[in-house]
Coordinates of C-alpha atoms in Angstrom, one line a residue:
A1 CA -22.8 -72.1 -55.4
G2 CA -24.4 -72.9 -52.0
A3 CA -25.1 -76.2 -50.3
Y4 CA -28.2 -78.3 -50.0
F5 CA -29.3 -79.9 -46.7
I6 CA -31.6 -82.7 -45.8
T7 CA -32.2 -83.6 -42.1
S8 CA -34.1 -86.8 -41.6
H9 CA -34.4 -90.0 -39.6
M10 CA -34.6 -93.2 -41.6
A11 CA -36.4 -96.2 -40.1
S12 CA -33.7 -98.5 -41.3
L13 CA -30.9 -96.5 -39.4
P14 CA -30.5 -96.1 -35.7
Y15 CA -29.5 -92.4 -36.0
R16 CA -30.8 -89.1 -37.1
Y17 CA -28.6 -87.6 -39.8
K18 CA -27.9 -84.5 -41.8
F19 CA -27.1 -84.7 -45.5
K20 CA -25.3 -81.9 -47.3
A21 CA -24.5 -81.4 -51.0
Y22 CA -21.6 -79.2 -51.8
A23 CA -21.7 -76.8 -54.7
P24 CA -24.8 -78.5 -56.4
H25 CA -25.0 -76.0 -59.2
I26 CA -21.4 -76.5 -60.2
F27 CA -21.7 -80.3 -60.2
S28 CA -24.9 -80.0 -62.2
R29 CA -23.0 -78.0 -64.8
I30 CA -20.2 -80.6 -64.8
R31 CA -22.7 -83.3 -65.5
K32 CA -24.1 -81.3 -68.4
I33 CA -20.7 -80.8 -69.8
A34 CA -20.0 -84.5 -69.7
G35 CA -23.4 -85.2 -71.4
V36 CA -24.8 -87.0 -68.3
E37 CA -28.5 -87.1 -68.6
K38 CA -30.2 -86.1 -65.3
Q39 CA -32.8 -88.9 -65.2
R40 CA -30.2 -91.6 -66.0
F41 CA -27.9 -90.2 -63.3
L42 CA -30.7 -90.3 -60.7
H43 CA -31.7 -93.7 -61.8
S44 CA -28.2 -95.1 -61.5
I45 CA -27.6 -93.6 -58.1
C46 CA -31.1 -93.4 -56.7
G47 CA -32.8 -96.3 -58.3
N48 CA -34.2 -99.4 -56.6
D49 CA -31.1 -101.6 -57.4
A50 CA -28.5 -102.1 -54.7
F51 CA -24.9 -101.0 -55.0
I52 CA -23.2 -104.2 -56.2
E53 CA -19.6 -103.8 -55.1
F54 CA -17.7 -102.7 -52.1
V55 CA -13.9 -102.3 -52.2
S56 CA -11.7 -101.1 -49.3
N57 CA -8.5 -99.2 -50.2
A58 CA -6.2 -100.3 -47.5
K59 CA -3.6 -97.6 -48.2
S60 CA -6.0 -94.7 -47.8
G61 CA -8.6 -96.3 -45.6
Q62 CA -11.4 -95.1 -47.9
F63 CA -14.3 -97.1 -49.3
F64 CA -15.6 -97.6 -52.8
F65 CA -19.0 -98.5 -54.2
Y66 CA -20.1 -99.1 -57.8
S67 CA -23.6 -98.1 -58.9
N68 CA -25.5 -101.1 -60.0
D69 CA -25.1 -100.3 -63.7
G70 CA -21.4 -99.7 -63.3
R71 CA -21.5 -96.1 -64.6
Y72 CA -20.4 -94.4 -61.4
M73 CA -18.3 -94.9 -58.4
I74 CA -18.9 -93.6 -54.9
K75 CA -15.8 -93.0 -52.8
T76 CA -15.5 -91.8 -49.3
Q77 CA -13.1 -88.8 -48.7
T78 CA -10.7 -87.8 -46.1
H79 CA -11.2 -84.3 -44.6
E80 CA -8.2 -83.1 -46.4
E81 CA -9.4 -84.4 -49.8
K82 CA -12.8 -82.7 -49.2
N83 CA -11.2 -79.4 -48.4
F84 CA -8.8 -79.5 -51.3
L85 CA -11.5 -80.4 -53.9
R86 CA -13.6 -77.5 -52.7
Q87 CA -10.5 -75.2 -53.0
I88 CA -9.7 -76.2 -56.6
L89 CA -13.3 -76.6 -57.7
P90 CA -13.6 -73.3 -59.7
D91 CA -10.4 -74.2 -61.7
Y92 CA -11.4 -77.8 -62.1
Y93 CA -14.8 -76.8 -63.5
N94 CA -13.2 -74.4 -65.9
H95 CA -10.8 -77.1 -67.1
L96 CA -13.7 -79.6 -67.8
K97 CA -15.7 -76.8 -69.4
S98 CA -12.8 -76.1 -71.8
Y99 CA -11.9 -79.8 -72.3
P100 CA -15.0 -81.9 -71.9
H101 CA -13.2 -85.1 -73.0
S102 CA -10.5 -84.6 -70.4
F103 CA -9.0 -87.8 -69.0
V104 CA -9.0 -86.3 -65.5
T105 CA -11.5 -87.9 -63.1
H106 CA -15.0 -86.6 -63.6
F107 CA -16.5 -85.7 -60.2
Y108 CA -20.3 -85.5 -60.5
G109 CA -21.2 -84.6 -56.9
M110 CA -19.7 -84.1 -53.4
Y111 CA -21.7 -84.8 -50.2
R112 CA -21.4 -85.1 -46.5
V113 CA -23.4 -87.3 -44.1
K114 CA -23.4 -86.1 -40.5
I115 CA -24.7 -88.2 -37.6
P116 CA -24.9 -85.7 -34.6
E117 CA -25.7 -88.4 -32.0
I118 CA -22.3 -90.1 -32.4
G119 CA -20.4 -87.1 -33.7
K120 CA -19.4 -88.8 -37.0
S121 CA -19.3 -87.3 -40.5
V122 CA -18.6 -89.1 -43.7
H123 CA -17.7 -87.2 -46.9
F124 CA -18.0 -88.8 -50.3
V125 CA -17.9 -88.1 -54.0
I126 CA -19.7 -89.6 -57.0
M127 CA -17.5 -89.9 -60.0
K128 CA -17.5 -91.5 -63.5
S129 CA -16.3 -95.0 -63.7
V130 CA -13.3 -95.5 -66.0
F131 CA -14.5 -99.0 -67.0
N132 CA -18.1 -98.2 -67.9
T133 CA -18.4 -100.9 -70.5
D134 CA -20.0 -104.3 -71.2
K135 CA -16.7 -105.6 -72.3
E136 CA -14.7 -107.8 -69.9
I137 CA -11.6 -106.0 -68.6
H138 CA -8.9 -108.6 -68.8
K139 CA -6.0 -106.7 -67.3
I140 CA -5.6 -103.4 -65.4
W141 CA -2.5 -101.1 -64.9
D142 CA -2.0 -98.1 -62.6
L143 CA 0.7 -96.0 -64.3
K144 CA 2.5 -93.1 -62.7
G145 CA 5.6 -92.7 -65.0
S146 CA 8.0 -93.7 -62.2
T147 CA 10.0 -97.0 -61.7
L148 CA 10.9 -97.3 -58.0
G149 CA 8.6 -99.9 -56.5
R150 CA 6.5 -99.8 -59.6
R151 CA 6.2 -103.6 -60.2
S152 CA 3.2 -105.5 -58.9
N153 CA 3.5 -108.5 -56.6
R154 CA 2.4 -111.9 -57.7
G155 CA -1.4 -112.3 -57.5
E156 CA -2.2 -108.6 -57.4
G157 CA -5.1 -107.6 -59.7
V158 CA -3.7 -104.2 -60.6
H159 CA -0.3 -104.0 -62.4
K160 CA 2.2 -101.2 -62.5
D161 CA 4.6 -99.3 -64.7
L162 CA 7.4 -101.8 -65.0
D163 CA 4.9 -104.6 -65.7
F164 CA 3.6 -102.7 -68.7
V165 CA 7.1 -101.8 -70.0
E166 CA 8.6 -105.3 -69.4
G167 CA 5.6 -106.9 -71.1
G168 CA 6.5 -105.2 -74.3
R169 CA 3.0 -103.9 -74.8
K170 CA 2.2 -101.0 -77.0
I171 CA -1.1 -99.1 -77.5
A172 CA -1.3 -98.9 -81.3
V173 CA -3.9 -96.4 -82.3
G174 CA -2.3 -94.6 -85.2
Q175 CA -0.7 -91.1 -85.4
K176 CA -3.9 -89.1 -85.5
T177 CA -5.4 -90.6 -82.5
K178 CA -2.1 -90.6 -80.6
D179 CA -1.7 -86.9 -81.2
A180 CA -5.2 -86.3 -79.9
I181 CA -4.6 -88.4 -76.8
M182 CA -1.2 -86.8 -76.0
T183 CA -2.6 -83.3 -76.6
Q184 CA -5.2 -83.9 -73.9
L185 CA -2.9 -85.7 -71.5
K186 CA -0.5 -82.7 -71.7
L187 CA -3.4 -80.3 -71.0
D188 CA -4.5 -82.4 -68.1
A189 CA -1.0 -82.7 -66.7
T190 CA -0.4 -79.0 -67.0
F191 CA -3.7 -78.3 -65.2
L192 CA -2.7 -80.7 -62.4
A193 CA 0.7 -79.1 -62.0
K194 CA -0.8 -75.7 -61.8
M195 CA -3.0 -76.9 -58.9
R196 CA 0.2 -78.3 -57.3
I197 CA -1.1 -81.9 -57.6
M198 CA 1.1 -85.0 -58.0
D199 CA 1.0 -88.7 -57.3
Y200 CA -1.9 -89.3 -59.8
S201 CA -2.1 -92.2 -62.1
L202 CA -3.4 -93.2 -65.5
L203 CA -5.6 -96.1 -64.8
I204 CA -5.7 -98.4 -67.9
G205 CA -7.8 -101.5 -68.5
V206 CA -7.7 -103.6 -71.6
H207 CA -10.2 -105.9 -73.3
V208 CA -8.4 -108.4 -75.5
C209 CA -10.7 -109.3 -78.4
A210 CA -11.2 -112.9 -79.3
K211 CA -10.7 -113.9 -82.9
G212 CA -13.9 -112.9 -84.8
E213 CA -15.3 -111.0 -81.9
N214 CA -17.6 -108.0 -82.7
V215 CA -15.7 -105.1 -81.1
Q216 CA -18.7 -102.8 -81.2
N217 CA -20.9 -102.2 -78.1
I218 CA -23.5 -104.9 -77.6
N219 CA -27.2 -104.1 -77.2
K220 CA -28.4 -101.8 -74.4
R221 CA -30.1 -104.7 -72.5
A222 CA -26.7 -106.4 -72.1
M223 CA -25.3 -103.1 -70.9
L224 CA -27.0 -103.5 -67.5
M225 CA -24.0 -105.5 -66.2
R226 CA -21.1 -103.2 -66.8
T227 CA -17.6 -102.6 -65.4
N228 CA -16.7 -106.3 -65.7
T229 CA -13.3 -106.0 -64.1
P230 CA -11.2 -108.6 -62.2
A231 CA -11.9 -106.8 -59.0
R232 CA -15.6 -106.9 -59.6
R233 CA -15.7 -110.6 -60.3
Q234 CA -13.5 -111.3 -57.2
H235 CA -15.6 -109.1 -54.8
K236 CA -19.1 -109.9 -56.1
Q237 CA -20.0 -111.4 -52.8
G238 CA -17.8 -108.9 -51.0
I239 CA -17.3 -107.7 -47.5
I240 CA -20.3 -105.4 -47.9
E241 CA -22.6 -108.3 -46.8
Q242 CA -20.7 -109.0 -43.7
G243 CA -21.9 -106.1 -41.6
G244 CA -19.7 -103.8 -39.5
K245 CA -19.3 -100.1 -39.6
E246 CA -18.7 -100.0 -43.3
N247 CA -22.2 -101.5 -43.8
V248 CA -23.7 -98.5 -41.9
L249 CA -22.5 -96.2 -44.7
K250 CA -23.8 -98.6 -47.3
R251 CA -27.2 -98.8 -45.6
F252 CA -27.3 -95.0 -45.2
I253 CA -26.7 -94.4 -48.9
E254 CA -29.3 -97.1 -49.8
S255 CA -31.8 -95.6 -47.4
A256 CA -31.2 -92.0 -48.6
K257 CA -32.0 -92.9 -52.2
D258 CA -35.6 -91.9 -51.9
L259 CA -34.6 -88.4 -50.8
L260 CA -31.9 -88.1 -53.4
G261 CA -34.3 -89.1 -56.1
T262 CA -37.3 -87.0 -55.2
R263 CA -35.5 -83.7 -54.4
H264 CA -33.1 -82.4 -57.0
L265 CA -29.8 -81.5 -55.5
E266 CA -29.0 -79.0 -58.2
E267 CA -32.0 -76.9 -57.0
A268 CA -30.2 -75.7 -53.9
A269 CA -32.2 -73.8 -51.4
Q270 CA -30.3 -70.5 -51.3
N271 CA -32.0 -69.4 -48.2
S272 CA -31.2 -72.5 -46.2
E273 CA -29.3 -71.7 -43.0
D274 CA -26.0 -73.5 -43.0
T275 CA -25.9 -74.4 -39.3
D276 CA -23.1 -76.9 -39.9
S277 CA -21.0 -75.3 -42.7
D278 CA -17.3 -75.4 -43.1
Q279 CA -16.0 -71.9 -42.4
S280 CA -12.3 -72.3 -43.2
N281 CA -10.6 -69.6 -45.2
A282 CA -10.2 -72.0 -48.1
G283 CA -14.0 -72.8 -48.0
V284 CA -15.0 -69.2 -47.9
E285 CA -12.6 -68.3 -50.7
A286 CA -13.8 -71.2 -52.8
A287 CA -17.4 -70.3 -52.3
S288 CA -16.7 -66.8 -53.5
Q289 CA -14.9 -68.1 -56.6
L290 CA -17.7 -70.5 -57.4
K291 CA -20.2 -67.6 -57.3
T292 CA -18.1 -65.8 -59.9
V293 CA -17.9 -69.0 -62.0
L294 CA -21.6 -69.4 -62.0
T295 CA -22.1 -65.9 -63.4
G296 CA -20.5 -67.0 -66.6
S297 CA -22.4 -68.6 -69.5
L298 CA -22.3 -72.3 -70.2
E299 CA -21.2 -72.3 -73.9
T300 CA -19.7 -75.8 -74.1
E301 CA -21.0 -77.9 -76.9
F302 CA -22.3 -80.9 -75.1
N303 CA -22.3 -83.1 -78.1
A304 CA -18.8 -82.3 -79.3
P305 CA -17.3 -85.4 -80.9
N306 CA -14.8 -87.4 -78.9
P307 CA -11.4 -87.1 -80.6
F308 CA -10.1 -90.4 -79.3
T309 CA -12.9 -92.8 -80.1
S310 CA -16.4 -93.2 -81.6
R311 CA -17.4 -95.9 -79.2
D312 CA -20.3 -95.3 -76.7
D313 CA -18.3 -96.8 -73.9
L314 CA -15.3 -94.6 -74.7
G315 CA -13.0 -97.5 -75.4
I316 CA -10.0 -96.8 -77.6
E317 CA -9.3 -99.5 -80.1
S318 CA -5.8 -100.7 -80.7
H319 CA -4.4 -102.9 -83.5
Y320 CA -1.0 -104.4 -82.6
G321 CA 0.2 -107.1 -85.0
D322 CA -2.6 -109.6 -85.2
S323 CA -4.1 -108.6 -81.9
K324 CA -7.1 -106.4 -81.5
E325 CA -7.6 -104.7 -78.1
I326 CA -9.8 -102.1 -76.6
Y327 CA -8.3 -99.8 -73.9
F328 CA -10.2 -97.8 -71.3
A329 CA -8.3 -95.0 -69.5
G330 CA -8.6 -92.2 -67.0
V331 CA -6.4 -90.1 -64.7
I332 CA -7.3 -91.0 -61.1
D333 CA -6.2 -90.0 -57.6
I334 CA -6.0 -86.3 -58.4
L335 CA -6.5 -84.9 -54.9
Q336 CA -2.9 -85.2 -53.6
L337 CA -1.5 -81.8 -53.0
Y338 CA 2.3 -81.4 -53.0
N339 CA 2.5 -80.2 -49.4
S340 CA 5.4 -80.0 -47.0
R341 CA 5.1 -83.7 -46.1
K342 CA 5.4 -84.7 -49.7
W343 CA 8.3 -82.2 -50.2
G344 CA 10.1 -83.9 -47.2
E345 CA 9.5 -87.3 -48.8
T346 CA 11.1 -86.1 -52.0
Q347 CA 14.2 -84.9 -50.2
L348 CA 14.5 -88.0 -48.1
R349 CA 14.3 -90.3 -51.1
K350 CA 16.8 -88.3 -53.1
A351 CA 19.2 -88.1 -50.1
V352 CA 19.5 -92.0 -50.0
G353 CA 20.5 -92.0 -53.6
N354 CA 17.3 -92.4 -55.6
S355 CA 17.0 -90.7 -58.9
E356 CA 14.2 -88.1 -59.4
K357 CA 13.3 -90.0 -62.6
A358 CA 12.7 -93.2 -60.5
I359 CA 10.8 -92.0 -57.5
S360 CA 7.1 -91.3 -57.5
C361 CA 7.1 -88.4 -55.1
V362 CA 8.5 -85.4 -57.0
N363 CA 7.4 -81.8 -57.4
P364 CA 4.2 -81.3 -59.6
D365 CA 6.1 -79.8 -62.6
A366 CA 8.6 -82.6 -62.7
Y367 CA 5.8 -85.2 -62.1
A368 CA 3.7 -83.8 -65.0
E369 CA 6.6 -83.8 -67.4
R370 CA 7.7 -87.3 -66.6
F371 CA 4.1 -88.6 -66.7
V372 CA 3.5 -87.2 -70.2
E373 CA 6.9 -88.5 -71.4
F374 CA 6.1 -92.0 -70.1
M375 CA 2.7 -92.2 -71.7
D376 CA 4.0 -90.9 -75.0
A377 CA 6.4 -93.9 -75.1
L378 CA 3.6 -96.4 -74.6
I379 CA 1.3 -95.1 -77.4
E380 CA 2.0 -95.4 -81.1

């Protein structure tokens, strides 16, 4: 599996840095499974266009960027998230290989930037955007399947479980499509439970079609401005232009584009000396498992038809009464391990009288069962 290193000094940055790509062969295979064209991927991430959006997640303290064309998101990671993704990567790869149209977040690369002079490291992943479409996203929900605290506050851009239920909304796709969606969601939830993961969400966005609107994708020229979400419109002139330490990360990624584009990360230099590698037991074990995975053949049919939709932007069309809507969905936040801290939170919330059906923090098996049951009730 290996890792790929670049050490350089960019004129636009005040520090020398080391750049590391984790498991480049595996992520290259994942991109192939997802049908991501190599040149288009490099153009999206490494082209001349600037990243057009920056969002700070106040709860996690992590930062998000959209690629200019809206196809991909770049998200910084905590040390724990980085280690956990490395640990589950062999199983994660096998899941996507078996189910290429999985709703689970598609990670397309994992990297680290280290600046020795100031002793700082930044880990980040590149992943598929859920809202990769030219259609305007009118409303967004983050659904966990729980009810306690799952109502959004006035003015919030992302709505929650109770908002969806109390709004009386249904995703009407017909029995055949519903069966396909629920089969995949059950497979995804089973996989996440096996990895002892919980606290994930189904992120859903809807485009409400105007009367007489052509619901098909528009021409490719118009596809240059994608991911037209409320957050994107609100943050178009975002904090990214205001400087500060966050802007250093943005400037680094912008500056590193030339290296990313001219040297293919999937062609890892196997003889490179890892002078700064992570030698934890989990990291060593994961590396060994990845080598085993790479010895297997890649038999996935890349062009297998999507069972949920025929749309290029993967939108799922819904017809409810006289309303025509297009839904975009993906399972996000899949790197929360049900550890001792989460177990303690479960016991505390139950001790003060909260039902396990209501609280978000429950063991992975219960979480998966409730998650699937909740989504099944929303789709018809």
